[in-house]
Amino acid sequence: MSRVITSADQITFNRSDLQPMPVPGKVMMVKPTFFDVEYVINPHMKNQVGRVDTMQAENEWEHLRDGYKELGYSVQIVDGVEGYPDMVFSANQSLPYIAPDGGKEVVMSVMNSSQRKGEVPYIEEFYKQEGYTIHHANLTGDESFEGMGDALWHFKRGLLWGAYGFRSSLKVYEQISDLFDVPVIALELQSDTFYHLDTCLCILNEDTALIYSDAFNAEGLELIHAVFDTVIEATSYEAETLFAVNAVCPDGKNVLIQQGCTDVNQKLRDAGFYVHEYSTYEFIKSGGSVFCLKMLLW
Ligand code: ARG
């Protein structure tokens, strides 16, 4: 029976009773060889067509890749494909899962825009080679699902945070809840500037989240505050212009984040996190930053 939670009064679990999930040890990234802004499918891309410094983008991407290596992650690289300038955002084409028995599964995305739909089979091929069991969401017409752009695992727990409204359909979360037998907390996004959940919710560890609160409605904020003891808030400047919330904390301690998020970084340090800053300015032109440029795997 699917368990999709849309209001705080429906939360019946204790966090500590939820199925444990291991922390990821691997990162998958797609080479930025063909990265560019060639079309506009989110507000950040407006006026950026043809304005990417591709050499600079490669440098930024390489620094980020090396950052994961320095933190001890094994990094698997998938080649970019000509004609798919957004494929580099490897958080978007899938949602992987590890079962309690260690079995690895993945739900492939159904991208919202026609320009990105063709990226998915290439990423599916990667998962086949990795021995994953592959699932496809059962969606029709204009329904879509954009993987870990919109669906985030709670730190170390079989609990999914799933957003809908712009790139993903609410319906998919019932299917994912059934498939993996996990509860899903569904949040309706409110602003196209924050079109993916990973632009406005960053799960830092089991009880701490970084959010941009204006991206959510009252029910969403209530859900977030019901589950996390500590909620750090980003300012609108850092969330919108610097993609501060599109950070990643893969181990519950180290946060990889876009350079210059002074206010958020101070709050993160005060809460005991280690901050590692990266420049992702070229990717921000396309509406993505640190979080979107990788997929964490087990
Ligand atoms: N240009 C891409 C798009 O709009 C950016 C994706 C960024 N990814 C993310 N997870 N926020 O689809």
PDB file of N, CA and C in Angstrom, residues 19 21 94-108 126-128 130-136 148 153 175-176 178-181 295-298:
ATOM      1  N   GLN A  19      13.291   2.304   7.922  1.00  0.00           N
ATOM      2  CA  GLN A  19      14.306   1.389   7.401  1.00  0.00           C
ATOM      3  C   GLN A  19      15.656   2.100   7.215  1.00  0.00           C
ATOM      4  N   MET A  21      19.279   3.061   5.696  1.00  0.00           N
ATOM      5  CA  MET A  21      19.871   3.024   4.350  1.00  0.00           C
ATOM      6  C   MET A  21      21.345   3.396   4.481  1.00  0.00           C
ATOM      7  N   SER A  94      17.452   9.878 -13.103  1.00  0.00           N
ATOM      8  CA  SER A  94      17.146   8.636 -12.385  1.00  0.00           C
ATOM      9  C   SER A  94      16.976   8.857 -10.885  1.00  0.00           C
ATOM     10  N   LEU A  95      16.392   7.847 -10.240  1.00  0.00           N
ATOM     11  CA  LEU A  95      16.339   7.777  -8.775  1.00  0.00           C
ATOM     12  C   LEU A  95      16.795   6.370  -8.366  1.00  0.00           C
ATOM     13  N   PRO A  96      18.029   6.222  -7.899  1.00  0.00           N
ATOM     14  CA  PRO A  96      18.491   4.900  -7.461  1.00  0.00           C
ATOM     15  C   PRO A  96      18.054   4.599  -6.026  1.00  0.00           C
ATOM     16  N   TYR A  97      18.054   3.321  -5.697  1.00  0.00           N
ATOM     17  CA  TYR A  97      17.603   2.852  -4.372  1.00  0.00           C
ATOM     18  C   TYR A  97      18.415   1.626  -3.994  1.00  0.00           C
ATOM     19  N   ILE A  98      18.722   1.484  -2.712  1.00  0.00           N
ATOM     20  CA  ILE A  98      19.361   0.245  -2.256  1.00  0.00           C
ATOM     21  C   ILE A  98      18.441  -0.414  -1.230  1.00  0.00           C
ATOM     22  N   ALA A  99      18.083  -1.646  -1.502  1.00  0.00           N
ATOM     23  CA  ALA A  99      17.148  -2.376  -0.637  1.00  0.00           C
ATOM     24  C   ALA A  99      17.871  -2.846   0.626  1.00  0.00           C
ATOM     25  N   PRO A 100      17.110  -3.191   1.678  1.00  0.00           N
ATOM     26  CA  PRO A 100      17.738  -3.680   2.914  1.00  0.00           C
ATOM     27  C   PRO A 100      18.632  -4.894   2.674  1.00  0.00           C
ATOM     28  N   ASP A 101      18.337  -5.705   1.643  1.00  0.00           N
ATOM     29  CA  ASP A 101      19.198  -6.864   1.362  1.00  0.00           C
ATOM     30  C   ASP A 101      20.382  -6.505   0.459  1.00  0.00           C
ATOM     31  N   GLY A 102      20.557  -5.218   0.174  1.00  0.00           N
ATOM     32  CA  GLY A 102      21.701  -4.768  -0.632  1.00  0.00           C
ATOM     33  C   GLY A 102      21.421  -4.723  -2.123  1.00  0.00           C
ATOM     34  N   GLY A 103      20.231  -5.174  -2.540  1.00  0.00           N
ATOM     35  CA  GLY A 103      19.875  -5.150  -3.968  1.00  0.00           C
ATOM     36  C   GLY A 103      19.779  -3.713  -4.466  1.00  0.00           C
ATOM     37  N   LYS A 104      20.325  -3.476  -5.656  1.00  0.00           N
ATOM     38  CA  LYS A 104      20.326  -2.116  -6.193  1.00  0.00           C
ATOM     39  C   LYS A 104      19.277  -1.980  -7.288  1.00  0.00           C
ATOM     40  N   GLU A 105      18.445  -0.948  -7.150  1.00  0.00           N
ATOM     41  CA  GLU A 105      17.358  -0.732  -8.101  1.00  0.00           C
ATOM     42  C   GLU A 105      17.358   0.721  -8.521  1.00  0.00           C
ATOM     43  N   VAL A 106      16.689   1.011  -9.624  1.00  0.00           N
ATOM     44  CA  VAL A 106      16.626   2.404 -10.071  1.00  0.00           C
ATOM     45  C   VAL A 106      15.317   2.641 -10.832  1.00  0.00           C
ATOM     46  N   VAL A 107      14.737   3.813 -10.603  1.00  0.00           N
ATOM     47  CA  VAL A 107      13.595   4.250 -11.411  1.00  0.00           C
ATOM     48  C   VAL A 107      14.131   5.285 -12.392  1.00  0.00           C
ATOM     49  N   MET A 108      13.937   5.031 -13.668  1.00  0.00           N
ATOM     50  CA  MET A 108      14.398   5.984 -14.678  1.00  0.00           C
ATOM     51  C   MET A 108      13.395   7.137 -14.801  1.00  0.00           C
ATOM     52  N   PHE A 126      24.122   2.897 -18.375  1.00  0.00           N
ATOM     53  CA  PHE A 126      25.100   2.893 -17.269  1.00  0.00           C
ATOM     54  C   PHE A 126      24.616   1.979 -16.139  1.00  0.00           C
ATOM     55  N   TYR A 127      23.343   2.121 -15.753  1.00  0.00           N
ATOM     56  CA  TYR A 127      22.814   1.302 -14.652  1.00  0.00           C
ATOM     57  C   TYR A 127      22.791  -0.185 -15.017  1.00  0.00           C
ATOM     58  N   LYS A 128      22.510  -0.473 -16.293  1.00  0.00           N
ATOM     59  CA  LYS A 128      22.516  -1.889 -16.731  1.00  0.00           C
ATOM     60  C   LYS A 128      23.896  -2.474 -16.514  1.00  0.00           C
ATOM     61  N   GLU A 130      26.027  -1.572 -14.420  1.00  0.00           N
ATOM     62  CA  GLU A 130      26.305  -1.642 -12.972  1.00  0.00           C
ATOM     63  C   GLU A 130      25.483  -2.732 -12.289  1.00  0.00           C
ATOM     64  N   GLY A 131      24.633  -3.420 -13.047  1.00  0.00           N
ATOM     65  CA  GLY A 131      23.862  -4.532 -12.495  1.00  0.00           C
ATOM     66  C   GLY A 131      22.608  -4.130 -11.721  1.00  0.00           C
ATOM     67  N   TYR A 132      22.120  -2.930 -11.945  1.00  0.00           N
ATOM     68  CA  TYR A 132      20.898  -2.471 -11.262  1.00  0.00           C
ATOM     69  C   TYR A 132      19.656  -3.116 -11.869  1.00  0.00           C
ATOM     70  N   THR A 133      18.625  -3.320 -11.064  1.00  0.00           N
ATOM     71  CA  THR A 133      17.306  -3.674 -11.580  1.00  0.00           C
ATOM     72  C   THR A 133      16.645  -2.364 -12.005  1.00  0.00           C
ATOM     73  N   ILE A 134      16.205  -2.319 -13.242  1.00  0.00           N
ATOM     74  CA  ILE A 134      15.699  -1.051 -13.806  1.00  0.00           C
ATOM     75  C   ILE A 134      14.169  -1.016 -13.777  1.00  0.00           C
ATOM     76  N   HIS A 135      13.624   0.089 -13.324  1.00  0.00           N
ATOM     77  CA  HIS A 135      12.172   0.279 -13.326  1.00  0.00           C
ATOM     78  C   HIS A 135      11.829   1.535 -14.131  1.00  0.00           C
ATOM     79  N   HIS A 136      10.636   1.517 -14.728  1.00  0.00           N
ATOM     80  CA  HIS A 136      10.154   2.707 -15.440  1.00  0.00           C
ATOM     81  C   HIS A 136       8.846   3.142 -14.791  1.00  0.00           C
ATOM     82  N   MET A 148      16.395  12.553  -9.131  1.00  0.00           N
ATOM     83  CA  MET A 148      16.849  13.214  -7.910  1.00  0.00           C
ATOM     84  C   MET A 148      16.944  14.735  -8.040  1.00  0.00           C
ATOM     85  N   TRP A 153      16.436  11.237  -0.987  1.00  0.00           N
ATOM     86  CA  TRP A 153      16.393  10.298   0.134  1.00  0.00           C
ATOM     87  C   TRP A 153      16.732  11.024   1.425  1.00  0.00           C
ATOM     88  N   GLN A 175       3.619   5.374  -7.016  1.00  0.00           N
ATOM     89  CA  GLN A 175       4.283   4.224  -7.644  1.00  0.00           C
ATOM     90  C   GLN A 175       5.613   3.921  -6.952  1.00  0.00           C
ATOM     91  N   ILE A 176       6.377   4.956  -6.641  1.00  0.00           N
ATOM     92  CA  ILE A 176       7.690   4.745  -6.010  1.00  0.00           C
ATOM     93  C   ILE A 176       7.511   4.212  -4.582  1.00  0.00           C
ATOM     94  N   ASP A 178       5.091   2.344  -3.483  1.00  0.00           N
ATOM     95  CA  ASP A 178       4.742   0.920  -3.615  1.00  0.00           C
ATOM     96  C   ASP A 178       5.956   0.094  -3.995  1.00  0.00           C
ATOM     97  N   LEU A 179       6.670   0.579  -4.984  1.00  0.00           N
ATOM     98  CA  LEU A 179       7.789  -0.172  -5.542  1.00  0.00           C
ATOM     99  C   LEU A 179       8.868  -0.463  -4.496  1.00  0.00           C
ATOM    100  N   PHE A 180       9.243   0.554  -3.745  1.00  0.00           N
ATOM    101  CA  PHE A 180      10.339   0.400  -2.779  1.00  0.00           C
ATOM    102  C   PHE A 180       9.836   0.203  -1.343  1.00  0.00           C
ATOM    103  N   ASP A 181       8.516   0.226  -1.177  1.00  0.00           N
ATOM    104  CA  ASP A 181       7.908   0.061   0.142  1.00  0.00           C
ATOM    105  C   ASP A 181       8.468   1.073   1.150  1.00  0.00           C
ATOM    106  N   MET A 295      25.381  12.096  -9.290  1.00  0.00           N
ATOM    107  CA  MET A 295      24.435  11.140  -8.728  1.00  0.00           C
ATOM    108  C   MET A 295      25.202  10.338  -7.687  1.00  0.00           C
ATOM    109  N   LEU A 296      24.683  10.289  -6.469  1.00  0.00           N
ATOM    110  CA  LEU A 296      25.333   9.496  -5.433  1.00  0.00           C
ATOM    111  C   LEU A 296      24.836   8.057  -5.521  1.00  0.00           C
ATOM    112  N   LEU A 297      25.754   7.116  -5.414  1.00  0.00           N
ATOM    113  CA  LEU A 297      25.402   5.702  -5.546  1.00  0.00           C
ATOM    114  C   LEU A 297      26.051   4.894  -4.430  1.00  0.00           C
ATOM    115  N   TRP A 298      25.631   3.658  -4.311  1.00  0.00           N
ATOM    116  CA  TRP A 298      26.193   2.800  -3.263  1.00  0.00           C
ATOM    117  C   TRP A 298      27.167   1.796  -3.855  1.00  0.00           C
TER     118      TRP A 298
END
